[in-house]
Structure formats: C-alpha cells, structure tokens
Short mmCIF file of C-alpha atoms and ligand atoms in Angstrom, two decimals:
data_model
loop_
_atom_site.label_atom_id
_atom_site.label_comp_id
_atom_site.label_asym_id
_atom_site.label_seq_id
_atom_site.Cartn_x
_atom_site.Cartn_y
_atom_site.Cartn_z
CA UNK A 1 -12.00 -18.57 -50.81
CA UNK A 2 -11.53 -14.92 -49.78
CA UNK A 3 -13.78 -15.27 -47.41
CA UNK A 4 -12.21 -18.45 -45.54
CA UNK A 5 -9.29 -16.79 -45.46
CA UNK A 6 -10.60 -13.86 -43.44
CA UNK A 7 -12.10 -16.21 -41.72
CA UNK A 8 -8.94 -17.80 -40.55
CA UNK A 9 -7.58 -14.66 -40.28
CA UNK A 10 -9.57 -13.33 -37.30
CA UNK A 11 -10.17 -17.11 -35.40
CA UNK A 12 -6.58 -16.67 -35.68
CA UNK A 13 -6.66 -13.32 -33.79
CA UNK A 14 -8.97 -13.57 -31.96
CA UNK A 15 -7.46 -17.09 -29.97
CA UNK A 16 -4.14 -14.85 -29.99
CA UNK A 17 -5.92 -12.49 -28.12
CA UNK A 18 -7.16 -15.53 -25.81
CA UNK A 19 -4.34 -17.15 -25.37
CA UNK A 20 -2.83 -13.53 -24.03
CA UNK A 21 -6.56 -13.26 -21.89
CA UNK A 22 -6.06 -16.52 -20.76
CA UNK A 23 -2.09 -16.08 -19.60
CA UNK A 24 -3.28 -13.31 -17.75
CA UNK A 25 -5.84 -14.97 -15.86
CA UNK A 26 -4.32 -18.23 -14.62
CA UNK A 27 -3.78 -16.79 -10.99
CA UNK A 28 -6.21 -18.36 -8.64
CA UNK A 29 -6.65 -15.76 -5.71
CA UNK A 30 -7.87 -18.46 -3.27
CA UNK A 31 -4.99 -20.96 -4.01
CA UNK A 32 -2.66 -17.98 -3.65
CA UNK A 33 -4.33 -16.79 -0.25
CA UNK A 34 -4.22 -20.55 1.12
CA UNK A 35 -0.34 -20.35 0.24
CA UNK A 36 0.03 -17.17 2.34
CA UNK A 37 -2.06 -18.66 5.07
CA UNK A 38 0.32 -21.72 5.23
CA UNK A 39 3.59 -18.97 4.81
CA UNK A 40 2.20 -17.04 8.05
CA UNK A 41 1.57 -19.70 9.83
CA UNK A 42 5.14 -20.54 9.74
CA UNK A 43 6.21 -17.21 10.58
CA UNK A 44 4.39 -17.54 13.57
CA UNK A 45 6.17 -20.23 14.73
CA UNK A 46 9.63 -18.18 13.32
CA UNK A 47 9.24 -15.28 15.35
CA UNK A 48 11.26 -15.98 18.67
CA UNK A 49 10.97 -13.22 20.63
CA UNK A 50 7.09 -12.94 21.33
CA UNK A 51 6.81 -9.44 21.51
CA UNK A 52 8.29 -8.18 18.57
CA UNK A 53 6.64 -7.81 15.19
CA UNK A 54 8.05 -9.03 11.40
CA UNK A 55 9.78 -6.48 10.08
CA UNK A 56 11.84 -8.79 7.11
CA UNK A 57 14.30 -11.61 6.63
CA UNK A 58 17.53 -11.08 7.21
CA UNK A 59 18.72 -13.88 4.00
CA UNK A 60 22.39 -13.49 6.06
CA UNK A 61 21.47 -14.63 9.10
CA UNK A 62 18.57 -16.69 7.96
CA UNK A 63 16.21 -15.21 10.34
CA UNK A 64 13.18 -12.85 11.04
CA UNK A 65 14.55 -9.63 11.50
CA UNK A 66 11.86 -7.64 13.94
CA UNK A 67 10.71 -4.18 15.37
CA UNK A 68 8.80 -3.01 18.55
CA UNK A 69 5.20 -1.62 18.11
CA UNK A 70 6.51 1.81 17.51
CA UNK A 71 8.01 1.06 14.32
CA UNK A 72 5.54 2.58 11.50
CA UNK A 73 4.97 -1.29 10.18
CA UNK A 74 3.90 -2.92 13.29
CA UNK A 75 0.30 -3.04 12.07
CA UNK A 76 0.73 -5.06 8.76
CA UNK A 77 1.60 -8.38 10.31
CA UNK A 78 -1.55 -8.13 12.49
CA UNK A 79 -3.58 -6.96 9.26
CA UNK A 80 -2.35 -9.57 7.24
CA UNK A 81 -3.19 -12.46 9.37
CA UNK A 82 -6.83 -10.98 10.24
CA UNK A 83 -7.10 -10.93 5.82
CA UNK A 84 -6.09 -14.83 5.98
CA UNK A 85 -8.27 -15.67 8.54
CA UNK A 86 -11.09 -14.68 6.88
CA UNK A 87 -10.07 -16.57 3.91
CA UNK A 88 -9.23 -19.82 5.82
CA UNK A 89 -11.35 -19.71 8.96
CA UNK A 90 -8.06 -20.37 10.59
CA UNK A 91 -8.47 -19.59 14.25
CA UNK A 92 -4.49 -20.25 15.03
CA UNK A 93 -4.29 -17.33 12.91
CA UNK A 94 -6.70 -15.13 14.74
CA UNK A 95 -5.27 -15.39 17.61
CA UNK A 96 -1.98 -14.42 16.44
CA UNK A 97 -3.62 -11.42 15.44
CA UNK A 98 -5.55 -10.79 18.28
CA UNK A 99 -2.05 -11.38 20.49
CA UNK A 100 -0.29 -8.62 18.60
CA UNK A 101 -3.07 -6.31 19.02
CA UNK A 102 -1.93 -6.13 22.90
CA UNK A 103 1.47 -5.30 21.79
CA UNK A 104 0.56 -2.50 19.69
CA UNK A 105 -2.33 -1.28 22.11
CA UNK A 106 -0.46 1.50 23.57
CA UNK A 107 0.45 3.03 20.29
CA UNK A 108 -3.08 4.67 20.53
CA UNK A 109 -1.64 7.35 22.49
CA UNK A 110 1.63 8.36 20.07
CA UNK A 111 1.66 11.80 18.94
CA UNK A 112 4.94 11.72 17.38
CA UNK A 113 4.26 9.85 14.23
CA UNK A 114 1.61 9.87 11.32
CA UNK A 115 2.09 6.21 10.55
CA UNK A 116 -0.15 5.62 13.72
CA UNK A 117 -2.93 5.28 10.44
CA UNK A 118 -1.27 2.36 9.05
CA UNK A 119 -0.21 0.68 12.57
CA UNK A 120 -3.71 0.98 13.84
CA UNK A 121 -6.13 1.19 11.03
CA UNK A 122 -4.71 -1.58 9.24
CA UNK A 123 -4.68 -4.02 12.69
CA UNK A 124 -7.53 -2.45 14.59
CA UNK A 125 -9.02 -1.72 11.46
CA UNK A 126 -9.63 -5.05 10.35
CA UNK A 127 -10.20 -6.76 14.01
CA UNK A 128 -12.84 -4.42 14.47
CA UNK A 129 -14.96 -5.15 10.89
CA UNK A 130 -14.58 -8.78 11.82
CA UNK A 131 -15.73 -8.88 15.08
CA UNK A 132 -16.71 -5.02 16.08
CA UNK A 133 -16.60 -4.53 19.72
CA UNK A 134 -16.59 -1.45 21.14
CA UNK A 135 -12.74 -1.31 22.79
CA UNK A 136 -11.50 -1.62 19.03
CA UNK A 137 -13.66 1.44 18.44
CA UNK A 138 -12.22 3.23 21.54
CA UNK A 139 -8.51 2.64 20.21
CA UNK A 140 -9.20 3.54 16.66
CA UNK A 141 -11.05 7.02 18.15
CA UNK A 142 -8.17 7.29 20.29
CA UNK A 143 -5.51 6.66 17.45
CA UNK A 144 -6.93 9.57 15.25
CA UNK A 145 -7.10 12.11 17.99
CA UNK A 146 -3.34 11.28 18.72
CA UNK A 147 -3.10 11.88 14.31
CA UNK A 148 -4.67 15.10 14.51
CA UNK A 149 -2.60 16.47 16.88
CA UNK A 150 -0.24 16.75 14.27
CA UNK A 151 -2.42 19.08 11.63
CA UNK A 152 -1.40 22.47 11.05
CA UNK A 153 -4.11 24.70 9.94
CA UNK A 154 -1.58 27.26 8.14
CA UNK A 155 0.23 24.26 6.76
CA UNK A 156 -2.93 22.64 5.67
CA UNK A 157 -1.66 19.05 6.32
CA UNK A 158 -0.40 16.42 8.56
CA UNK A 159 2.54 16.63 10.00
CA UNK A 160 4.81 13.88 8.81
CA UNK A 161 7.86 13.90 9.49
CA UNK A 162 9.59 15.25 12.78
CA UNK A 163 12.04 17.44 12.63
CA UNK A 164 13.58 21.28 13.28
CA UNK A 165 10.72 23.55 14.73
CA UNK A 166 11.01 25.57 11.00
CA UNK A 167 10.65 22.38 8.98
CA UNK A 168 7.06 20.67 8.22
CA UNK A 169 7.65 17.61 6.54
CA UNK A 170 5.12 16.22 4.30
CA UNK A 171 5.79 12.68 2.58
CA UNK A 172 3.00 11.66 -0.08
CA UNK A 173 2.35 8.44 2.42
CA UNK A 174 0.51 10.63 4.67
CA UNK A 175 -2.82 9.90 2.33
CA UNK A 176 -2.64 6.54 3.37
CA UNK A 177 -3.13 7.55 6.75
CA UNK A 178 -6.50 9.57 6.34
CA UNK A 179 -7.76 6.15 6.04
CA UNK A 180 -8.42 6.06 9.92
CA UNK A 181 -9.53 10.08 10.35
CA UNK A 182 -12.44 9.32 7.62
CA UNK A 183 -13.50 6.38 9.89
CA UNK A 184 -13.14 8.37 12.79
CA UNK A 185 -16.18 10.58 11.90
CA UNK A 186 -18.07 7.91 10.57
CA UNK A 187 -18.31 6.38 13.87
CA UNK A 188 -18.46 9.12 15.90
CA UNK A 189 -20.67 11.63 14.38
CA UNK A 190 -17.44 14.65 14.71
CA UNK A 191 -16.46 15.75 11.35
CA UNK A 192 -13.43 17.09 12.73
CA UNK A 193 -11.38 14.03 11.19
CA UNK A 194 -13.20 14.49 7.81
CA UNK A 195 -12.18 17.95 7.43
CA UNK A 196 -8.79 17.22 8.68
CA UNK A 197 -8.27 14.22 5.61
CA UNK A 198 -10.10 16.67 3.10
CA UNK A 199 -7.76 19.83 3.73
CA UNK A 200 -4.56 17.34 3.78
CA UNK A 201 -5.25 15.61 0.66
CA UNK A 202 -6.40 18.91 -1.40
CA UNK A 203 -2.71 20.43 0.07
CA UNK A 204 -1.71 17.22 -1.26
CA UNK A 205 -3.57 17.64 -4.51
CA UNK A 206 -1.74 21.26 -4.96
CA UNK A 207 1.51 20.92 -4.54
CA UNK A 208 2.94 17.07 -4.66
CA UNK A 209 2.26 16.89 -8.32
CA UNK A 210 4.84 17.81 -10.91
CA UNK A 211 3.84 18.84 -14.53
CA UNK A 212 4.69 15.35 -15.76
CA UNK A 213 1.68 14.12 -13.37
CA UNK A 214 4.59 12.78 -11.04
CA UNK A 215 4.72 12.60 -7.29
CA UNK A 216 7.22 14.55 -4.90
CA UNK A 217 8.50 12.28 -2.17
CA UNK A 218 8.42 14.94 0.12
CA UNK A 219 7.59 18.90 0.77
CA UNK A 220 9.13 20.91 3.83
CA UNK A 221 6.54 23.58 4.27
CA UNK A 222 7.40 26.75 6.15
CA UNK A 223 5.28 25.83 9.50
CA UNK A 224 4.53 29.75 9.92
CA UNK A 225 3.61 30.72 6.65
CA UNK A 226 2.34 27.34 5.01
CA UNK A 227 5.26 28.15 1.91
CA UNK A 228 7.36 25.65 0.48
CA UNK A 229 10.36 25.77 1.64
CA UNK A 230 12.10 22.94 -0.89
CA UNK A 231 11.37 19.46 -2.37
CA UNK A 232 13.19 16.09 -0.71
CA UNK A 233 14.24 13.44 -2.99
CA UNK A 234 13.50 11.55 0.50
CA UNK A 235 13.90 7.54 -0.32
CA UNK A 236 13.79 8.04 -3.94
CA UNK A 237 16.69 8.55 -5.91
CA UNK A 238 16.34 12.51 -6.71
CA UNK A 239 14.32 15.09 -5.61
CA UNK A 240 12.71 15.16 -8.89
CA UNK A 241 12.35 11.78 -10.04
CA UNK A 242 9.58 9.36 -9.67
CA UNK A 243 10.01 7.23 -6.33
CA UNK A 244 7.64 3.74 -7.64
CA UNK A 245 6.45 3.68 -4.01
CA UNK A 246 5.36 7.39 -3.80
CA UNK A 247 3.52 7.31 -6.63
CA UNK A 248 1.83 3.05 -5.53
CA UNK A 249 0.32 5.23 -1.84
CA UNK A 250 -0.53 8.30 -4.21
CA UNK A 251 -2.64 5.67 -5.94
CA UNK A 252 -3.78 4.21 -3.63
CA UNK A 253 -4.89 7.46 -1.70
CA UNK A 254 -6.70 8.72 -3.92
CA UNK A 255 -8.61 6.03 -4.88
CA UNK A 256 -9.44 6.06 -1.28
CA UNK A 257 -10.25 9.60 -1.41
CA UNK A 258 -12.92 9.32 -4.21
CA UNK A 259 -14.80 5.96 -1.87
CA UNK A 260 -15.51 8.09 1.15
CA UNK A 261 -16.08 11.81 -0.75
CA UNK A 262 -17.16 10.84 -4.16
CA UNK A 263 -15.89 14.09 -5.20
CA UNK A 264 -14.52 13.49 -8.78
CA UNK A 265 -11.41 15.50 -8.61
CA UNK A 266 -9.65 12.64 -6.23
CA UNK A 267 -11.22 10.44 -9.34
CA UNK A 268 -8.98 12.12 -11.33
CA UNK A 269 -5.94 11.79 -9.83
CA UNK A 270 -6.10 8.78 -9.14
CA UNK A 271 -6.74 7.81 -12.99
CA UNK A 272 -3.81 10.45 -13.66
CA UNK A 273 -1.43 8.58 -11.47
CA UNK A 274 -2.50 5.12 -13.30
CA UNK A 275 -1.83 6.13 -16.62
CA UNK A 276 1.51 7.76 -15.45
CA UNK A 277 2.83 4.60 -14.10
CA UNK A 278 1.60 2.78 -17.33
CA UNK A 279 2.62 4.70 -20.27
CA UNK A 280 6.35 5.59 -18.01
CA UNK A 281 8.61 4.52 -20.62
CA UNK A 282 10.95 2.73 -18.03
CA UNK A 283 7.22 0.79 -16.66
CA UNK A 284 8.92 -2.81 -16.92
CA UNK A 285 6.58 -4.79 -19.22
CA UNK A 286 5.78 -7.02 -16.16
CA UNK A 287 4.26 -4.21 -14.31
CA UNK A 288 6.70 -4.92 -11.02
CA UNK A 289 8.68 -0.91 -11.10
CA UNK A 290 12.19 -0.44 -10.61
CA UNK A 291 11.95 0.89 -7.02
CA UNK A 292 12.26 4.41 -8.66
CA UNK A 293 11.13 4.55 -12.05
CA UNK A 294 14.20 6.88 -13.05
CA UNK A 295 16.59 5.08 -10.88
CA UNK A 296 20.22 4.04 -12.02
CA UNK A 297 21.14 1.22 -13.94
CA UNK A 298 17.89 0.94 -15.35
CA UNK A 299 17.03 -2.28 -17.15
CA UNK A 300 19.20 -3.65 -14.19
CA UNK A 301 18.10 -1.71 -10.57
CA UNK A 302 15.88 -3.55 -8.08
CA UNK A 303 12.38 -4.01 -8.67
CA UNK A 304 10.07 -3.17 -5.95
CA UNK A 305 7.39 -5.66 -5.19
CA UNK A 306 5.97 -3.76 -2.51
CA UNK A 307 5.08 -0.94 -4.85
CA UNK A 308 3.40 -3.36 -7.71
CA UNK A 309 1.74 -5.02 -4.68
CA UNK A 310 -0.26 -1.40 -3.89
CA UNK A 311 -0.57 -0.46 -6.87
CA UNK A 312 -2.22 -3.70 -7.86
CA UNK A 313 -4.52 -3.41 -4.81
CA UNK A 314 -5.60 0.44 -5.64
CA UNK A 315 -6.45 -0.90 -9.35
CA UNK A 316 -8.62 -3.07 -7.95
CA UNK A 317 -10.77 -0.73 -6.09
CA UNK A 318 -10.52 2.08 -9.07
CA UNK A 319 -11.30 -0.16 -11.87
CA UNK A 320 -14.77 -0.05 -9.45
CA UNK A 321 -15.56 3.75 -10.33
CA UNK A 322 -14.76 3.92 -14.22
CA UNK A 323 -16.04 3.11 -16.99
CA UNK A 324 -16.36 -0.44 -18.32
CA UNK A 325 -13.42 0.24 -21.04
CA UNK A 326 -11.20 1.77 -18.33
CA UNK A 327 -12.27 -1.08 -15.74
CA UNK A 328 -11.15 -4.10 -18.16
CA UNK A 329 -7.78 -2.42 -18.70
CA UNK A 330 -7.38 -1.43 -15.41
CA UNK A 331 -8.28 -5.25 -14.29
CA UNK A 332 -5.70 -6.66 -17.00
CA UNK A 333 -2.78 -4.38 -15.85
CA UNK A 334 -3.68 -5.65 -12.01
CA UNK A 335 -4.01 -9.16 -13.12
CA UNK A 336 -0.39 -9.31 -15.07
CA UNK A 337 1.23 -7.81 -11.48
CA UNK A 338 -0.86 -10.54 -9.86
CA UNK A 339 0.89 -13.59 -12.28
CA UNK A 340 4.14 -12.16 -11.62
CA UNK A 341 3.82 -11.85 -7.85
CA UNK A 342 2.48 -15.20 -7.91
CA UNK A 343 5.27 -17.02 -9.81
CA UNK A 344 8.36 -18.07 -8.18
CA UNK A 345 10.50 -14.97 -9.52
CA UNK A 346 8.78 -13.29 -6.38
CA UNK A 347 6.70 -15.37 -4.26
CA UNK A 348 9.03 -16.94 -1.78
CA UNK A 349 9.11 -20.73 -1.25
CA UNK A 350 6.86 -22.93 1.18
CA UNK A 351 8.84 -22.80 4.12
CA UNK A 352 11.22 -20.29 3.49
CA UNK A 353 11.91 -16.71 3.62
CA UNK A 354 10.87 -16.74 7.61
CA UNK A 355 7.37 -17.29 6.27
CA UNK A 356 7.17 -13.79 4.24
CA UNK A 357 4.95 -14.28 0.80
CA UNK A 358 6.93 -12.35 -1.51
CA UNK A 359 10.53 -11.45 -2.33
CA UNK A 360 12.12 -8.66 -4.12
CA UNK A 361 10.92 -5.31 -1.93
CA UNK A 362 12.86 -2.35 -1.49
CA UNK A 363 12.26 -0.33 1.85
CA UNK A 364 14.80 2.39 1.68
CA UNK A 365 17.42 2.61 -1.53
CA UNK A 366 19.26 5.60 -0.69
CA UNK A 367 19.80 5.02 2.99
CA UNK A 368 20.96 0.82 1.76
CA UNK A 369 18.61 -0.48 4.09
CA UNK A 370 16.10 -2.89 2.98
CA UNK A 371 17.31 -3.45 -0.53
CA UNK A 372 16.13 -6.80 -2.18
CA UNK A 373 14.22 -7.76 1.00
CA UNK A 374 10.69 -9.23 1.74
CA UNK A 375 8.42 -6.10 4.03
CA UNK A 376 5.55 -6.72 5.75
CA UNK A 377 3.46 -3.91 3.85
CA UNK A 378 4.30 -5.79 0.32
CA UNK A 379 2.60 -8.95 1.81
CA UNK A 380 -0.34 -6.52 3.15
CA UNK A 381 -1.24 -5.17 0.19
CA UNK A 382 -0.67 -7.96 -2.16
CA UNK A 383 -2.91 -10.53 -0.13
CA UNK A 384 -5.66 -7.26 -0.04
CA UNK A 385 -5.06 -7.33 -3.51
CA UNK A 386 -6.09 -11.44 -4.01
CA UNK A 387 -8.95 -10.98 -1.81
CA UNK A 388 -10.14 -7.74 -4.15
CA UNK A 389 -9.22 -10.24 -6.93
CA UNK A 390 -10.85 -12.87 -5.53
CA UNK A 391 -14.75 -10.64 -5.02
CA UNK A 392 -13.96 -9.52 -8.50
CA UNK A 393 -13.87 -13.08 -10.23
CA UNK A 394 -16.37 -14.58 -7.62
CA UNK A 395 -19.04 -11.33 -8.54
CA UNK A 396 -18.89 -12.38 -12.46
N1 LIG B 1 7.48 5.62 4.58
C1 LIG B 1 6.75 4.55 4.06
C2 LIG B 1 7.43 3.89 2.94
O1 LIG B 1 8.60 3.55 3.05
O2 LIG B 1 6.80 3.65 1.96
#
C-alpha cells in the first residue's frame, strides 16, 4: 500500500513536471516564422515612400513611421526579410530585401557612426551567406574599414558615440558591432579587424561591469589618456542601474565573442550576464524585462520585448557551449520568452501593427521616444531566435 502510494506520488510529479515541459514547448518556430513572413509581406505593401526603411508604428496615426539609411536600424528590415525568405522560399520577399540593399549601399562609406555593424552586417550580412557574390563582400570589407576608423588605440575601443573632442563615448552596444570586424578578417586574410574586436571587447570586459555583474550603459573615456572620465545612465533610467537592453547586447556579445575566439573568459561573461538577468529579483516571471530592470513603478513600467527578443536569441547560441545541465535550463528560460512573444499579449495581429511581429518595445525611455512601440531590431532578433529554435528542435 505504501508503495502505491509513492507510486502515485511521483506519476503525480513527474506529469506536473510535464505538463510545465509541455506548456513550455507548445511554440512551433515554423508556424511562428510563416506568421512573420505573412506580417512583412504586408509591411511591404505599407511602406509608402519607397525609399525609406521601417522604423515603427506610429498607433496615432496608424501608420509606418520610417528613417533614411543613415539611421542605426536601417539594416534590420533588410535582415529580417532575408531570415523569412529562407524559411518560406518567398522570392517577393527577397527582392524586398535585395531593393533595400541599394538604399543602404552608400552607408559603406560612413565614418561617423559604429552602428554601421548592425546596418550592414545584419543586411549585407545575410544577403551575402545566401547568395555570396563578391560586391556583398566588397561592401562588408568596405563597411569595417569605415568602423575602424573610429578605434582609439589609447582608448582601447570603438568609438561610439560622437561628441566633444575630450569625450569618448562607449555604449555596451558597440559588441554587437564586432560582429562585422571578425568577418572582416575571415575573408580577407588582415587580422587588423580581429585585433580591433579583441582589444574593444576586453576594454569592454574591464570596465562596463559593476560588482553586481551589471552592465554600464555607457563610459566617457578620456580620449588622451584612455581614463574614465564618468558613467552615463544613457537610455536607462540611472547611471547605475541595469538598462534590460544593455545587458540583452552584453549577452548577446559575448556569446558572440566566445564563437569566433573560443577563449573561455567571453564564456564567462556571457554565463555571468545570464544568471544576472535570471536570478534579478525584479526578472518578471515571464522572462519579458521591464525595459530597465530597476526602473520606476516596477510591477507596472513597460516591458521591453526587444530586450527578451535578444536575449532569447543569445540563449540560443550559448546553451550551444555549456554543459548539458546548463543547456536544458538555458533552452527552458529561451523557450518561456518564446511562448510569451508568441501569444497575443505581444505578437501583433495579422494585418495590423503596419505589418511589425511584435508589440510592447521600448527604444528610448528617458528621452519618451519609442515607449510601448513595435522596433525593427525586436522583430530581428526574435525571428533569429525561431530559426535558432527551429535547428534546435529539428537537430533532436
Ligand atoms: N543604441 C541601440 C539601442 O537602443 O539599443
């Protein structure tokens, strides 16, 4: 008798534990992806003035709002669309892609920002693994000359921001941008690039951290002697507290660190950032952040989807490079974003929304702009994050 009851006792827990497993599993990536496909194909047809790019939806007006190629998100629309092609085959959306790549052509040549690694990696990027032919390789060569330009070898990084001659800005974004210097010197043999990305990101490494294991928004360095000058609170909500999206591209960039060096300290970090975000006491139980995880009005400030969308995409490729415990929690945590995103709390409905996936981004809190909005980089990285989704379930 004592024995039936353990018996029940652990079927019991153990289809608890299922039912929880099984909750957690019930997004289907390539349902999901054929749902964005449809959503961008719309927002093709939305977008008026031909050569502009999605920037978001202006709910007011009920219309795409849009930018010109300089803006530092002109590269996720094109990015996006060359992801759903090659999960639909959809040529309409290829050539969308292929269209906007004119318009941001030119951007090759700016020196004056360091977003030209998410404009052009992220659109060239992907055009040129799908089809590589050489004049994508030229641009993306040119693109990371124009990024160097803005290294300082006293500073040890990137330039980032542009400002006063005295000030060198230096947001944690950056990392995403080394992306496109690490490519660089993989196709052309010059490890100038390389060393560039590895002296930025161990800068990085030094001095964005706090003791807490939490991410500065941004240093101003002292361009003469390479000394911090002060911290910038930047578009979180203090100079000390823990802006969600920082910490998503700190994530994200070192994850992306560790694939092309393999050195173990990047490892690290990135494994330090994850378990930040997840044991934060004011972590949401859904995983979406409040756009800064000390922000005001906690339980009630804006979530930001964009920031769950990267993070969910960088857990994806870490949960590659741990151990198998590690791995299967870092799946589950990317898996419960990836059930919220995909319920109707924030994916926006057919039709709607000037054909933007997701709801429920914020771009810029303390500046008021962008609050509550759909972004183009939310919808980047959460349909990068189905697709990793989607190898992951189709390799098991
Ligand atoms: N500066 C990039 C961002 O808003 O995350």
């Amino acid at each position: 008798m004592k024995g039936l009851g353990v018996t029940i006792l652990f079927t019991l827990i153990f289809s608890c534990i299922n039912t929880e497993k099984d909750k957690l599993n019930e997004v289907d990536p390539a349902v999901e992806l054929a749902n964005a496909a449809a959503q961008y194909h719309y927002m093709m047809k939305e977008l008026d003035n031909a050569n502009s790019f999605p920037k978001t939806f202006n709910k007011d007006m009920c219309r795409l709002q849009t930018s010109d190629s300089e803006w530092w998100c002109s590269g996720f629309y094109p990015g996006t669309l060359f992801y759903l092609y090659e999960e639909t085959g959809k040529m309409e959306l290829y050539e969308e892609a292929i269209r906007m790549l004119g318009l941001l052509e030119k951007e090759q040549y700016n020196v004056d920002t360091h977003d030209i690694g998410f404009m052009m990696y992220c659109s060239y990027g992907n055009a040129l693994r799908i089809v590589p032919k050489p004049e994508y390789k030229e641009v993306l060569v040119n693109s990371a000359k124009s990024l160097i330009t803005r290294f300082n070898p006293v500073v040890g990084c990137l330039r980032s921001h542009n400002r006063k001659p005295t000030d060198f800005v230096v947001i944690i974004d950056n990392m995403m941008n080394l992306e496109l210097l690490f490519w660089a010197t993989q196709a052309t043999g010059d490890s100038i690039y390389w060393d560039i990305a590895v002296k930025h990101a161990d800068t990085t490494l030094k001095n964005h951290f706090r003791s807490d294991g939490s991410i500065y928004h941004g240093i101003n360095y002292d361009p003469q002697t390479g000394a911090i000058q002060h911290y910038q609170a930047g578009q979180g909500y203090t100079e000390q507290s823990p802006w969600s999206r920082g910490q998503a591209w700190g994530l994200y960039g070192f994850t992306m660190m560790y694939r092309f060096t393999q050195d173990a300290k990047y490892l690290d970090k990135a494994v330090e950032i994850a378990e930040y975000l997840f044991n934060h006491p004011n972590m949401p139980t859904d995983y979406i952040p409040y756009w800064d995880l000390d922000a005001p009005n906690i339980p009630h400030a804006l979530r930001d989807a964009s920031a769950a969308a990267i993070i969910c995409s960088a857990l994806l490729e870490l949960q590659k490079y741990l151990d198998a415990a590690t791995s299967v929690i870092y799946v589950q945590y990317a898996e419960k974003i990836l059930s919220v995103l995909a319920s109707p709390e924030y994916t926006a409905p057919a039709g709607e929304y000037g054909g933007f996936v997701l709801m429920h981004s914020v771009g810029n809190a303390p500046s008021a702009t962008e609050r509550d909005v759909s972004l183009t980089y939310a919808d980047y990285y959460y349909v990068e994050a189905l697709k990793r989704y989607k190898e992951l379930i189709g390799s098991k």
